[in-house]
mmCIF file of C-alpha atoms and ligand atoms in Angstrom:
data_model
loop_
_atom_site.group_PDB
_atom_site.id
_atom_site.type_symbol
_atom_site.label_atom_id
_atom_site.label_comp_id
_atom_site.label_asym_id
_atom_site.label_seq_id
_atom_site.Cartn_x
_atom_site.Cartn_y
_atom_site.Cartn_z
ATOM 1 C CA MET P 1 10.793 13.165 -9.730
ATOM 2 C CA LYS P 2 13.191 11.646 -7.280
ATOM 3 C CA LEU P 3 11.684 11.594 -3.702
ATOM 4 C CA SER P 4 13.362 10.130 -0.567
ATOM 5 C CA LYS P 5 13.153 6.616 0.116
ATOM 6 C CA ARG P 6 12.084 7.124 3.618
ATOM 7 C CA VAL P 7 8.845 9.152 2.503
ATOM 8 C CA SER P 8 8.481 6.677 -0.384
ATOM 9 C CA ARG P 9 7.853 3.978 2.371
ATOM 10 C CA ILE P 10 4.869 5.584 3.540
ATOM 11 C CA SER P 11 1.419 6.420 1.715
ATOM 12 C CA VAL P 12 -1.295 8.680 2.385
ATOM 13 C CA SER P 13 -4.104 7.449 4.691
ATOM 14 C CA GLN P 14 -6.790 5.361 2.829
ATOM 15 C CA THR P 15 -9.294 6.917 5.137
ATOM 16 C CA MET P 16 -9.186 10.000 3.026
ATOM 17 C CA ALA P 17 -10.624 8.694 0.105
ATOM 18 C CA VAL P 18 -14.026 8.012 1.517
ATOM 19 C CA GLY P 19 -13.853 11.347 3.469
ATOM 20 C CA GLU P 20 -13.065 13.201 0.126
ATOM 21 C CA ALA P 21 -16.061 11.622 -1.646
ATOM 22 C CA ALA P 22 -18.170 12.532 1.249
ATOM 23 C CA GLY P 23 -17.106 16.319 0.986
ATOM 24 C CA LYS P 24 -17.885 16.224 -2.774
ATOM 25 C CA LEU P 25 -21.376 14.775 -1.999
ATOM 26 C CA ARG P 26 -22.158 17.549 0.488
ATOM 27 C CA ASP P 27 -20.757 20.275 -1.842
ATOM 28 C CA GLN P 28 -23.495 19.179 -4.199
ATOM 29 C CA GLY P 29 -26.148 19.677 -1.466
ATOM 30 C CA VAL P 30 -26.529 15.901 -0.679
ATOM 31 C CA ASP P 31 -27.555 15.257 2.928
ATOM 32 C CA VAL P 32 -24.700 13.051 4.134
ATOM 33 C CA VAL P 33 -24.472 11.337 7.435
ATOM 34 C CA ASP P 34 -20.753 11.481 8.541
ATOM 35 C CA PHE P 35 -19.631 8.664 10.664
ATOM 36 C CA GLY P 36 -16.122 9.302 9.773
ATOM 37 C CA PRO P 37 -14.549 11.846 12.116
ATOM 38 C CA GLY P 38 -12.495 10.797 14.925
ATOM 39 C CA GLU P 39 -13.071 13.766 16.902
ATOM 40 C CA PRO P 40 -15.474 15.012 19.700
ATOM 41 C CA ASP P 41 -18.580 16.593 18.225
ATOM 42 C CA PHE P 42 -18.519 19.002 21.400
ATOM 43 C CA PRO P 43 -16.980 22.329 21.461
ATOM 44 C CA THR P 44 -13.871 23.042 23.453
ATOM 45 C CA PRO P 45 -15.162 24.029 26.927
ATOM 46 C CA GLU P 46 -15.334 27.826 27.697
ATOM 47 C CA ASN P 47 -12.926 27.940 30.586
ATOM 48 C CA ILE P 48 -10.147 26.483 28.105
ATOM 49 C CA LYS P 49 -11.055 28.949 25.360
ATOM 50 C CA ARG P 50 -10.839 31.780 27.836
ATOM 51 C CA ALA P 51 -7.455 30.881 28.845
ATOM 52 C CA ALA P 52 -6.253 30.857 25.483
ATOM 53 C CA ILE P 53 -7.850 34.480 24.913
ATOM 54 C CA ARG P 54 -6.241 35.694 28.010
ATOM 55 C CA ALA P 55 -2.815 34.136 26.682
ATOM 56 C CA ILE P 56 -3.148 36.255 23.402
ATOM 57 C CA GLU P 57 -4.210 39.487 25.348
ATOM 58 C CA SER P 58 -1.081 39.132 27.833
ATOM 59 C CA ASN P 59 1.181 38.688 24.538
ATOM 60 C CA PHE P 60 2.075 35.043 25.485
ATOM 61 C CA THR P 61 2.667 34.740 22.056
ATOM 62 C CA LYS P 62 6.429 34.068 21.419
ATOM 63 C CA TYR P 63 8.716 31.094 21.436
ATOM 64 C CA THR P 64 8.616 28.840 24.639
ATOM 65 C CA PRO P 65 10.908 26.146 25.462
ATOM 66 C CA SER P 66 10.937 23.440 22.594
ATOM 67 C CA GLY P 67 9.570 20.849 24.856
ATOM 68 C CA GLY P 68 6.770 23.011 26.270
ATOM 69 C CA SER P 69 6.641 25.672 29.200
ATOM 70 C CA ARG P 70 7.705 24.247 32.478
ATOM 71 C CA ASP P 71 4.281 25.051 34.167
ATOM 72 C CA LEU P 72 2.461 22.873 31.481
ATOM 73 C CA ARG P 73 4.897 19.994 31.875
ATOM 74 C CA LYS P 74 4.401 20.188 35.615
ATOM 75 C CA ALA P 75 0.606 20.487 35.491
ATOM 76 C CA VAL P 76 0.546 17.503 32.933
ATOM 77 C CA ALA P 77 2.900 15.426 35.059
ATOM 78 C CA GLU P 78 0.602 16.400 38.245
ATOM 79 C CA LYS P 79 -2.550 15.764 36.438
ATOM 80 C CA HIS P 80 -1.407 12.228 35.570
ATOM 81 C CA ALA P 81 -0.300 11.642 39.091
ATOM 82 C CA LYS P 82 -3.649 12.640 40.593
ATOM 83 C CA ASP P 83 -5.477 10.415 37.918
ATOM 84 C CA PHE P 84 -3.074 7.313 38.267
ATOM 85 C CA ALA P 85 -0.867 7.764 41.235
ATOM 86 C CA SER P 86 2.007 7.828 38.782
ATOM 87 C CA ARG P 87 5.299 9.539 39.583
ATOM 88 C CA TYR P 88 6.663 11.567 36.876
ATOM 89 C CA ASP P 89 9.130 14.584 37.408
ATOM 90 C CA VAL P 90 8.974 17.662 34.999
ATOM 91 C CA SER P 91 12.182 16.063 33.476
ATOM 92 C CA GLU P 92 10.224 12.926 32.655
ATOM 93 C CA CYS P 93 7.541 14.940 30.663
ATOM 94 C CA LEU P 94 7.585 16.287 27.306
ATOM 95 C CA ILE P 95 4.787 18.504 25.407
ATOM 96 C CA ASN P 96 4.324 17.780 21.907
ATOM 97 C CA ILE P 97 2.001 19.110 19.036
ATOM 98 C CA GLY P 98 -0.669 16.313 19.522
ATOM 99 C CA GLY P 99 -0.652 12.787 20.421
ATOM 100 C CA LYS P 100 0.477 11.878 16.811
ATOM 101 C CA HIS P 101 3.527 14.054 17.249
ATOM 102 C CA ALA P 102 4.425 12.344 20.576
ATOM 103 C CA ILE P 103 4.098 9.014 19.059
ATOM 104 C CA PHE P 104 6.154 9.922 16.128
ATOM 105 C CA ASN P 105 8.847 11.386 18.394
ATOM 106 C CA ILE P 106 8.956 8.428 20.566
ATOM 107 C CA ILE P 107 9.157 5.947 17.784
ATOM 108 C CA GLU P 108 11.994 7.846 15.794
ATOM 109 C CA SER P 109 13.908 8.127 19.259
ATOM 110 C CA VAL P 110 13.869 4.469 20.319
ATOM 111 C CA VAL P 111 13.780 2.454 17.106
ATOM 112 C CA ASP P 112 16.465 1.547 14.735
ATOM 113 C CA ASP P 113 16.665 0.560 10.957
ATOM 114 C CA GLY P 114 15.529 -3.029 10.384
ATOM 115 C CA GLU P 115 14.171 -3.535 13.966
ATOM 116 C CA ASP P 116 10.713 -4.979 14.570
ATOM 117 C CA VAL P 117 7.756 -3.094 16.086
ATOM 118 C CA ILE P 118 4.818 -4.975 16.963
ATOM 119 C CA ILE P 119 1.435 -3.496 16.323
ATOM 120 C CA PRO P 120 -1.952 -5.172 17.458
ATOM 121 C CA THR P 121 -4.513 -5.484 14.698
ATOM 122 C CA PRO P 122 -6.918 -3.431 14.310
ATOM 123 C CA TYR P 123 -4.658 -0.543 14.718
ATOM 124 C CA TRP P 124 -4.781 3.123 14.571
ATOM 125 C CA VAL P 125 -3.892 4.112 11.069
ATOM 126 C CA SER P 126 -0.653 5.994 11.732
ATOM 127 C CA PHE P 127 1.160 3.363 13.709
ATOM 128 C CA PRO P 128 2.559 1.365 10.657
ATOM 129 C CA ASP P 129 3.396 4.378 8.595
ATOM 130 C CA ILE P 130 5.320 6.067 11.554
ATOM 131 C CA VAL P 131 7.174 2.784 12.018
ATOM 132 C CA ARG P 132 8.058 2.206 8.531
ATOM 133 C CA PHE P 133 9.261 5.987 8.328
ATOM 134 C CA ALA P 134 11.659 5.101 11.115
ATOM 135 C CA GLY P 135 13.142 2.313 8.748
ATOM 136 C CA ALA P 136 11.489 -0.341 11.174
ATOM 137 C CA ASN P 137 9.119 -3.274 10.241
ATOM 138 C CA PRO P 138 5.602 -3.298 11.607
ATOM 139 C CA ILE P 139 4.831 -6.765 12.796
ATOM 140 C CA PHE P 140 1.037 -7.242 12.962
ATOM 141 C CA VAL P 141 -0.564 -9.338 15.805
ATOM 142 C CA PRO P 142 -4.094 -9.897 15.100
ATOM 143 C CA THR P 143 -6.712 -9.650 17.960
ATOM 144 C CA ARG P 144 -10.072 -11.556 17.784
ATOM 145 C CA GLU P 145 -13.565 -10.080 17.284
ATOM 146 C CA ASP P 146 -15.130 -12.846 19.235
ATOM 147 C CA GLU P 147 -12.747 -12.152 22.067
ATOM 148 C CA GLY P 148 -13.776 -8.254 21.943
ATOM 149 C CA PHE P 149 -10.482 -7.593 20.175
ATOM 150 C CA ARG P 150 -8.848 -7.734 23.688
ATOM 151 C CA LEU P 151 -5.051 -7.947 23.518
ATOM 152 C CA THR P 152 -3.219 -10.458 25.560
ATOM 153 C CA ALA P 153 0.312 -11.049 26.545
ATOM 154 C CA ALA P 154 0.124 -14.595 24.981
ATOM 155 C CA MET P 155 -0.688 -13.182 21.649
ATOM 156 C CA LEU P 156 2.244 -10.807 21.877
ATOM 157 C CA GLU P 157 4.744 -13.089 23.218
ATOM 158 C CA LYS P 158 4.481 -15.437 19.984
ATOM 159 C CA ALA P 159 5.501 -12.558 17.820
ATOM 160 C CA ILE P 160 8.525 -11.439 19.687
ATOM 161 C CA THR P 161 11.990 -12.027 18.052
ATOM 162 C CA PRO P 162 15.363 -10.873 18.888
ATOM 163 C CA LYS P 163 14.738 -7.924 16.576
ATOM 164 C CA THR P 164 11.777 -6.701 18.452
ATOM 165 C CA ARG P 165 12.386 -3.340 19.897
ATOM 166 C CA LEU P 166 8.827 -1.923 20.719
ATOM 167 C CA ILE P 167 5.392 -3.157 21.123
ATOM 168 C CA ILE P 168 2.481 -0.626 20.703
ATOM 169 C CA ALA P 169 -0.436 -0.875 23.037
ATOM 170 C CA ASN P 170 -3.710 1.528 22.584
ATOM 171 C CA SER P 171 -6.212 0.978 25.070
ATOM 172 C CA PRO P 172 -9.122 2.046 24.803
ATOM 173 C CA ASN P 173 -8.477 1.082 21.036
ATOM 174 C CA ASN P 174 -9.105 3.106 17.900
ATOM 175 C CA PRO P 175 -10.967 1.575 15.931
ATOM 176 C CA SER P 176 -12.552 -1.172 18.168
ATOM 177 C CA GLY P 177 -12.962 0.513 21.425
ATOM 178 C CA ALA P 178 -11.330 -2.496 22.934
ATOM 179 C CA VAL P 179 -10.037 -2.017 26.543
ATOM 180 C CA ILE P 180 -7.065 -4.432 27.646
ATOM 181 C CA ASP P 181 -7.847 -6.023 31.006
ATOM 182 C CA ASP P 182 -5.930 -4.503 33.617
ATOM 183 C CA GLU P 183 -4.245 -7.788 34.863
ATOM 184 C CA GLU P 184 -3.447 -8.302 31.198
ATOM 185 C CA PHE P 185 -1.779 -5.169 30.752
ATOM 186 C CA LEU P 186 0.442 -5.504 33.728
ATOM 187 C CA ARG P 187 1.242 -9.111 32.232
ATOM 188 C CA ILE P 188 2.264 -7.430 29.048
ATOM 189 C CA ALA P 189 4.264 -4.679 30.730
ATOM 190 C CA GLY P 190 5.972 -7.756 32.668
ATOM 191 C CA LEU P 191 6.628 -9.368 29.269
ATOM 192 C CA CYS P 192 8.267 -6.194 27.944
ATOM 193 C CA LYS P 193 10.412 -5.866 30.929
ATOM 194 C CA GLU P 194 11.490 -9.454 30.742
ATOM 195 C CA ARG P 195 12.475 -9.355 27.299
ATOM 196 C CA ASP P 196 13.964 -5.808 27.454
ATOM 197 C CA ILE P 197 11.496 -4.459 24.892
ATOM 198 C CA TYR P 198 9.960 -0.792 25.043
ATOM 199 C CA LEU P 199 6.111 -0.719 25.632
ATOM 200 C CA LEU P 200 4.470 2.444 24.034
ATOM 201 C CA ASP P 201 1.185 3.052 25.957
ATOM 202 C CA ASP P 202 -1.041 5.327 23.816
ATOM 203 C CA GLU P 203 -3.498 6.745 26.357
ATOM 204 C CA CYS P 204 -5.356 8.924 23.821
ATOM 205 C CA TYR P 205 -8.805 7.503 24.990
ATOM 206 C CA ALA P 206 -7.744 6.682 28.559
ATOM 207 C CA HIS P 207 -10.516 8.861 30.084
ATOM 208 C CA PHE P 208 -13.257 7.551 27.932
ATOM 209 C CA LEU P 209 -14.053 4.078 29.596
ATOM 210 C CA TYR P 210 -17.719 2.892 30.064
ATOM 211 C CA ASP P 211 -19.512 0.828 32.588
ATOM 212 C CA GLY P 212 -18.137 2.958 35.464
ATOM 213 C CA ARG P 213 -14.630 1.323 34.669
ATOM 214 C CA LYS P 214 -11.803 3.191 36.196
ATOM 215 C CA PRO P 215 -9.132 4.596 33.832
ATOM 216 C CA PHE P 216 -5.987 2.708 33.999
ATOM 217 C CA SER P 217 -2.308 3.476 33.097
ATOM 218 C CA LEU P 218 0.915 1.647 33.316
ATOM 219 C CA GLY P 219 2.409 4.711 34.661
ATOM 220 C CA SER P 220 1.042 3.624 37.844
ATOM 221 C CA TYR P 221 3.665 0.853 38.301
ATOM 222 C CA PRO P 222 7.141 2.322 38.996
ATOM 223 C CA GLU P 223 8.759 -1.279 38.237
ATOM 224 C CA PHE P 224 7.930 -0.755 34.709
ATOM 225 C CA LYS P 225 9.212 2.625 34.207
ATOM 226 C CA GLN P 226 12.238 1.744 32.454
ATOM 227 C CA HIS P 227 10.161 0.089 29.666
ATOM 228 C CA VAL P 228 7.011 1.805 29.570
ATOM 229 C CA ILE P 229 6.545 4.992 27.493
ATOM 230 C CA ILE P 230 3.428 7.003 27.778
ATOM 231 C CA ALA P 231 1.929 9.089 24.957
ATOM 232 C CA GLY P 232 -1.047 11.212 25.991
ATOM 233 C CA SER P 233 -3.219 13.789 24.145
ATOM 234 C CA LEU P 234 -5.539 16.330 25.173
ATOM 235 C CA SER P 235 -7.297 16.191 21.800
ATOM 236 C CA LYS P 236 -10.240 14.046 22.666
ATOM 237 C CA THR P 237 -10.341 14.465 26.401
ATOM 238 C CA TYR P 238 -11.083 18.021 26.319
ATOM 239 C CA ALA P 239 -12.449 18.400 22.765
ATOM 240 C CA MET P 240 -9.200 20.037 21.836
ATOM 241 C CA THR P 241 -8.289 18.200 18.446
ATOM 242 C CA GLY P 242 -7.498 21.561 16.716
ATOM 243 C CA TRP P 243 -5.300 22.882 19.402
ATOM 244 C CA ARG P 244 -2.617 20.104 18.976
ATOM 245 C CA ILE P 245 -1.323 19.461 22.484
ATOM 246 C CA GLY P 246 -0.086 15.985 23.287
ATOM 247 C CA PHE P 247 2.625 14.654 25.714
ATOM 248 C CA ILE P 248 5.116 12.055 26.517
ATOM 249 C CA LEU P 249 5.786 10.715 30.069
ATOM 250 C CA ALA P 250 8.849 8.563 30.112
ATOM 251 C CA MET P 251 12.453 8.217 31.462
ATOM 252 C CA PRO P 252 14.494 11.477 31.154
ATOM 253 C CA GLU P 253 16.750 9.746 28.492
ATOM 254 C CA ILE P 254 13.917 9.060 26.097
ATOM 255 C CA ILE P 255 12.471 12.593 26.815
ATOM 256 C CA GLN P 256 15.773 14.185 25.984
ATOM 257 C CA ALA P 257 16.203 12.164 22.749
ATOM 258 C CA ALA P 258 12.651 13.129 21.815
ATOM 259 C CA LEU P 259 13.412 16.783 22.671
ATOM 260 C CA LYS P 260 16.514 16.856 20.669
ATOM 261 C CA LEU P 261 14.289 15.708 17.465
ATOM 262 C CA GLN P 262 11.649 18.152 18.535
ATOM 263 C CA SER P 263 14.027 21.016 18.873
ATOM 264 C CA HIS P 264 15.193 20.684 15.279
ATOM 265 C CA SER P 265 11.862 20.017 13.683
ATOM 266 C CA THR P 266 8.784 21.782 15.213
ATOM 267 C CA SER P 267 10.175 23.414 18.223
ATOM 268 C CA ASN P 268 7.547 24.307 20.825
ATOM 269 C CA PRO P 269 3.885 23.604 20.717
ATOM 270 C CA VAL P 270 1.752 26.988 20.081
ATOM 271 C CA SER P 271 2.282 28.989 23.107
ATOM 272 C CA ILE P 272 -1.492 29.867 23.177
ATOM 273 C CA ALA P 273 -2.548 26.260 23.208
ATOM 274 C CA GLN P 274 -0.085 25.540 25.851
ATOM 275 C CA LYS P 275 -1.857 28.003 28.110
ATOM 276 C CA ALA P 276 -5.193 26.540 27.285
ATOM 277 C CA ALA P 277 -3.905 23.163 28.280
ATOM 278 C CA VAL P 278 -2.677 24.212 31.644
ATOM 279 C CA GLU P 279 -6.410 25.494 32.245
ATOM 280 C CA ALA P 280 -7.753 22.155 30.697
ATOM 281 C CA VAL P 281 -5.537 19.955 33.210
ATOM 282 C CA THR P 282 -5.844 22.033 36.087
ATOM 283 C CA GLY P 283 -9.259 23.508 35.732
ATOM 284 C CA PRO P 284 -12.876 21.835 36.361
ATOM 285 C CA GLN P 285 -13.242 18.474 34.888
ATOM 286 C CA ASP P 286 -17.026 18.469 34.489
ATOM 287 C CA SER P 287 -16.893 18.561 30.677
ATOM 288 C CA VAL P 288 -14.998 15.513 30.519
ATOM 289 C CA ARG P 289 -17.668 13.583 32.763
ATOM 290 C CA GLN P 290 -20.507 15.304 30.588
ATOM 291 C CA MET P 291 -18.775 13.967 27.347
ATOM 292 C CA LEU P 292 -18.358 10.504 28.691
ATOM 293 C CA GLU P 293 -21.936 10.268 29.717
ATOM 294 C CA GLU P 294 -23.265 11.355 26.236
ATOM 295 C CA TYR P 295 -20.814 8.999 24.513
ATOM 296 C CA SER P 296 -22.225 6.245 26.915
ATOM 297 C CA LYS P 297 -25.589 6.687 25.756
ATOM 298 C CA ARG P 298 -24.618 6.673 22.174
ATOM 299 C CA ARG P 299 -22.690 3.793 22.502
ATOM 300 C CA LYS P 300 -25.641 1.639 23.867
ATOM 301 C CA PHE P 301 -27.807 2.882 21.118
ATOM 302 C CA VAL P 302 -25.285 2.270 18.195
ATOM 303 C CA VAL P 303 -24.467 -1.206 19.367
ATOM 304 C CA GLU P 304 -27.905 -2.301 19.797
ATOM 305 C CA ARG P 305 -29.079 -0.936 16.584
ATOM 306 C CA LEU P 306 -25.992 -2.560 14.634
ATOM 307 C CA ARG P 307 -26.633 -5.946 16.418
ATOM 308 C CA ALA P 308 -30.343 -5.741 15.441
ATOM 309 C CA ILE P 309 -29.268 -5.647 11.707
ATOM 310 C CA PRO P 310 -29.442 -9.291 10.276
ATOM 311 C CA ASP P 311 -25.948 -10.895 9.913
ATOM 312 C CA VAL P 312 -24.000 -7.943 11.282
ATOM 313 C CA THR P 313 -21.842 -8.599 14.481
ATOM 314 C CA CYS P 314 -20.532 -5.898 16.883
ATOM 315 C CA ALA P 315 -18.043 -6.347 19.590
ATOM 316 C CA GLU P 316 -18.900 -4.244 22.508
ATOM 317 C CA PRO P 317 -16.472 -1.150 22.763
ATOM 318 C CA GLY P 318 -15.393 -0.766 26.387
ATOM 319 C CA GLY P 319 -13.934 2.759 25.599
ATOM 320 C CA ALA P 320 -13.362 5.627 23.094
ATOM 321 C CA PHE P 321 -16.229 6.535 20.823
ATOM 322 C CA TYR P 322 -16.155 3.937 17.761
ATOM 323 C CA ALA P 323 -18.095 1.093 17.026
ATOM 324 C CA TYR P 324 -16.387 -1.550 14.657
ATOM 325 C CA PRO P 325 -19.032 -3.651 13.226
ATOM 326 C CA ASN P 326 -18.397 -6.693 11.038
ATOM 327 C CA ILE P 327 -20.124 -6.268 7.771
ATOM 328 C CA SER P 328 -18.901 -9.279 5.931
ATOM 329 C CA ALA P 329 -22.124 -10.747 5.459
ATOM 330 C CA SER P 330 -22.555 -8.117 2.547
ATOM 331 C CA PHE P 331 -19.615 -9.977 0.604
ATOM 332 C CA LYS P 332 -22.220 -12.629 -0.320
ATOM 333 C CA ARG P 333 -24.119 -10.079 -2.156
ATOM 334 C CA GLY P 334 -21.370 -8.743 -4.376
ATOM 335 C CA ILE P 335 -19.613 -6.535 -2.105
ATOM 336 C CA LYS P 336 -15.657 -6.930 -2.465
ATOM 337 C CA ASP P 337 -14.298 -5.659 0.684
ATOM 338 C CA SER P 338 -14.640 -3.006 3.394
ATOM 339 C CA MET P 339 -13.327 -0.395 1.042
ATOM 340 C CA ASP P 340 -16.007 -1.562 -1.614
ATOM 341 C CA PHE P 341 -18.781 -1.378 1.066
ATOM 342 C CA SER P 342 -17.792 2.144 2.248
ATOM 343 C CA VAL P 343 -17.853 3.547 -1.166
ATOM 344 C CA LYS P 344 -21.090 1.845 -2.289
ATOM 345 C CA LEU P 345 -22.662 2.917 1.311
ATOM 346 C CA LEU P 346 -21.877 6.466 0.561
ATOM 347 C CA GLU P 347 -22.954 6.351 -3.123
ATOM 348 C CA LYS P 348 -26.081 4.500 -2.507
ATOM 349 C CA GLN P 349 -27.433 5.490 1.142
ATOM 350 C CA HIS P 350 -25.141 8.740 1.642
ATOM 351 C CA VAL P 351 -23.444 7.507 4.830
ATOM 352 C CA ALA P 352 -19.693 7.874 5.241
ATOM 353 C CA VAL P 353 -17.847 5.166 7.417
ATOM 354 C CA VAL P 354 -14.243 4.373 7.562
ATOM 355 C CA PRO P 355 -13.350 0.964 5.722
ATOM 356 C CA GLY P 356 -11.487 -1.625 8.229
ATOM 357 C CA GLU P 357 -8.650 -2.058 5.817
ATOM 358 C CA ALA P 358 -7.312 1.426 7.056
ATOM 359 C CA PHE P 359 -6.986 -0.488 10.511
ATOM 360 C CA GLY P 360 -5.660 -3.731 9.058
ATOM 361 C CA THR P 361 -8.956 -5.915 8.985
ATOM 362 C CA ASN P 362 -11.194 -6.139 5.985
ATOM 363 C CA GLU P 363 -14.461 -7.561 7.409
ATOM 364 C CA HIS P 364 -15.340 -4.425 9.419
ATOM 365 C CA VAL P 365 -16.103 -0.517 9.117
ATOM 366 C CA ARG P 366 -15.486 2.115 11.770
ATOM 367 C CA ILE P 367 -18.475 4.085 13.158
ATOM 368 C CA SER P 368 -17.445 7.149 15.028
ATOM 369 C CA TYR P 369 -20.564 7.937 17.408
ATOM 370 C CA ALA P 370 -18.864 11.333 18.174
ATOM 371 C CA THR P 371 -22.220 12.860 16.517
ATOM 372 C CA SER P 372 -25.573 13.651 17.573
ATOM 373 C CA MET P 373 -28.299 10.809 18.411
ATOM 374 C CA GLU P 374 -30.226 12.389 15.449
ATOM 375 C CA GLN P 375 -27.411 11.637 12.882
ATOM 376 C CA LEU P 376 -26.698 8.205 14.436
ATOM 377 C CA ASP P 377 -30.410 7.288 14.264
ATOM 378 C CA LYS P 378 -30.729 8.649 10.656
ATOM 379 C CA GLY P 379 -27.435 6.866 9.673
ATOM 380 C CA LEU P 380 -28.191 3.523 11.295
ATOM 381 C CA ASN P 381 -31.564 3.459 9.333
ATOM 382 C CA ARG P 382 -29.549 3.985 6.315
ATOM 383 C CA ILE P 383 -26.973 1.221 6.948
ATOM 384 C CA GLN P 384 -29.887 -0.856 7.906
ATOM 385 C CA ALA P 385 -31.434 -0.486 4.589
ATOM 386 C CA PHE P 386 -28.160 -0.933 2.870
ATOM 387 C CA MET P 387 -27.518 -4.293 4.503
ATOM 388 C CA THR P 388 -31.053 -5.679 4.097
ATOM 389 C CA PRO P 389 -31.326 -7.167 0.516
ATOM 390 C CA THR P 390 -34.364 -5.941 -1.289
ATOM 391 C CA ARG P 391 -36.923 -8.893 -2.212
ATOM 392 C CA GLY P 392 -38.702 -9.592 -5.380
HETATM 393 C C1 LIG D 401 -5.325 5.875 19.001
HETATM 394 C C2 LIG D 401 -4.779 7.424 18.726
HETATM 395 N N1 LIG D 401 -3.616 7.888 19.183
HETATM 396 C C3 LIG D 401 -3.222 9.068 19.022
HETATM 397 C C4 LIG D 401 -4.027 9.949 18.081
HETATM 398 C C5 LIG D 401 -3.556 11.262 18.138
HETATM 399 O O1 LIG D 401 -4.407 12.292 18.513
HETATM 400 P P1 LIG D 401 -3.819 13.885 18.299
HETATM 401 O O2 LIG D 401 -2.555 13.938 17.497
HETATM 402 O O3 LIG D 401 -5.122 14.533 17.769
HETATM 403 O O4 LIG D 401 -3.595 14.346 19.762
HETATM 404 C C6 LIG D 401 -5.288 9.672 17.738
HETATM 405 C C7 LIG D 401 -6.016 10.530 16.820
HETATM 406 O O5 LIG D 401 -6.984 10.085 16.425
HETATM 407 C C8 LIG D 401 -5.836 8.322 18.082
HETATM 408 O O6 LIG D 401 -6.852 7.826 17.611
#
């Protein structure tokens, strides 16, 4: 069957194979510990759910403007200003159907066929395929595990060519949890300004930072406004993954371009979810603090337990809710790569993890600690048993 060249350039996420196998085992009644999901295990806070119920009851169930209702755009811009002292006007804010949609529309709006987009490795699974779909080339810049996977301007500078149109930065990072140092982030923004390259700042996990570190946004620096494009999401911050609300903060021209695309594809995000989102960003923020506290305890537990397993190394995640241990010591014992590790770990110990190859590195697996301490303990015992060669 003939399909478009555009769609043939992209592939279904490799992460799905292990997820599907885990689902099958669970259906057979097997006690699977699932470290796969990239979403909070907390329910959406009550006040947000109630706002959605009110929206339905008051018949706020029709089309809204394609780029989101004015009150939500205003609320999102004001919340960002409150958190980061940024200055985005309503005309510089667009509401999307999740952060992924925001990123898709940004890339489609600013990148042309044959141009290069720099993506640091490890990367969030969707970046390369969104870039390929736009007809551009993903150029991968590896970060180093022994440097905590932290991205620097010097790493990026070497990869810039006249064809480079966009650099993607995601801090805290999925899958490694790495956080770019504030000074370094400013250097990266300075580099983009100097070379006239756009910088996509994916702030999906911006509110989940550990050790008392303050959330950081390049949106706080007006001198970079021409080059920085912010993609945000309410999915993780408010445990709202299924509601599908994300946003873009950028120059009005970029907002207009993304809006044009949105108006001919998805149109508006769900009206009810928009009302819930207004409550999320304007209402009490205690739930965010509570989730962060809980993730913080789990992070400590997971990292300590992983590091206690012989031959496993694990960089300290500075944010998000993932650990990204190096399991390559198992390659000496007949495991081929991170996919093979994940398949065999599921088969033998019934633990689901995401293979690093989905994120562009092959010696790691991603463990999501957005799950209970009890599950973490059980799963880590099993990983330890899997990694420890049996004697005799
Ligand atoms: C780094 C990163 N960016 C963006 C997203 C998009 O999130 P959503 O589309 O659910 O808002 C995700 C989701 O996993 C992510 O991990």
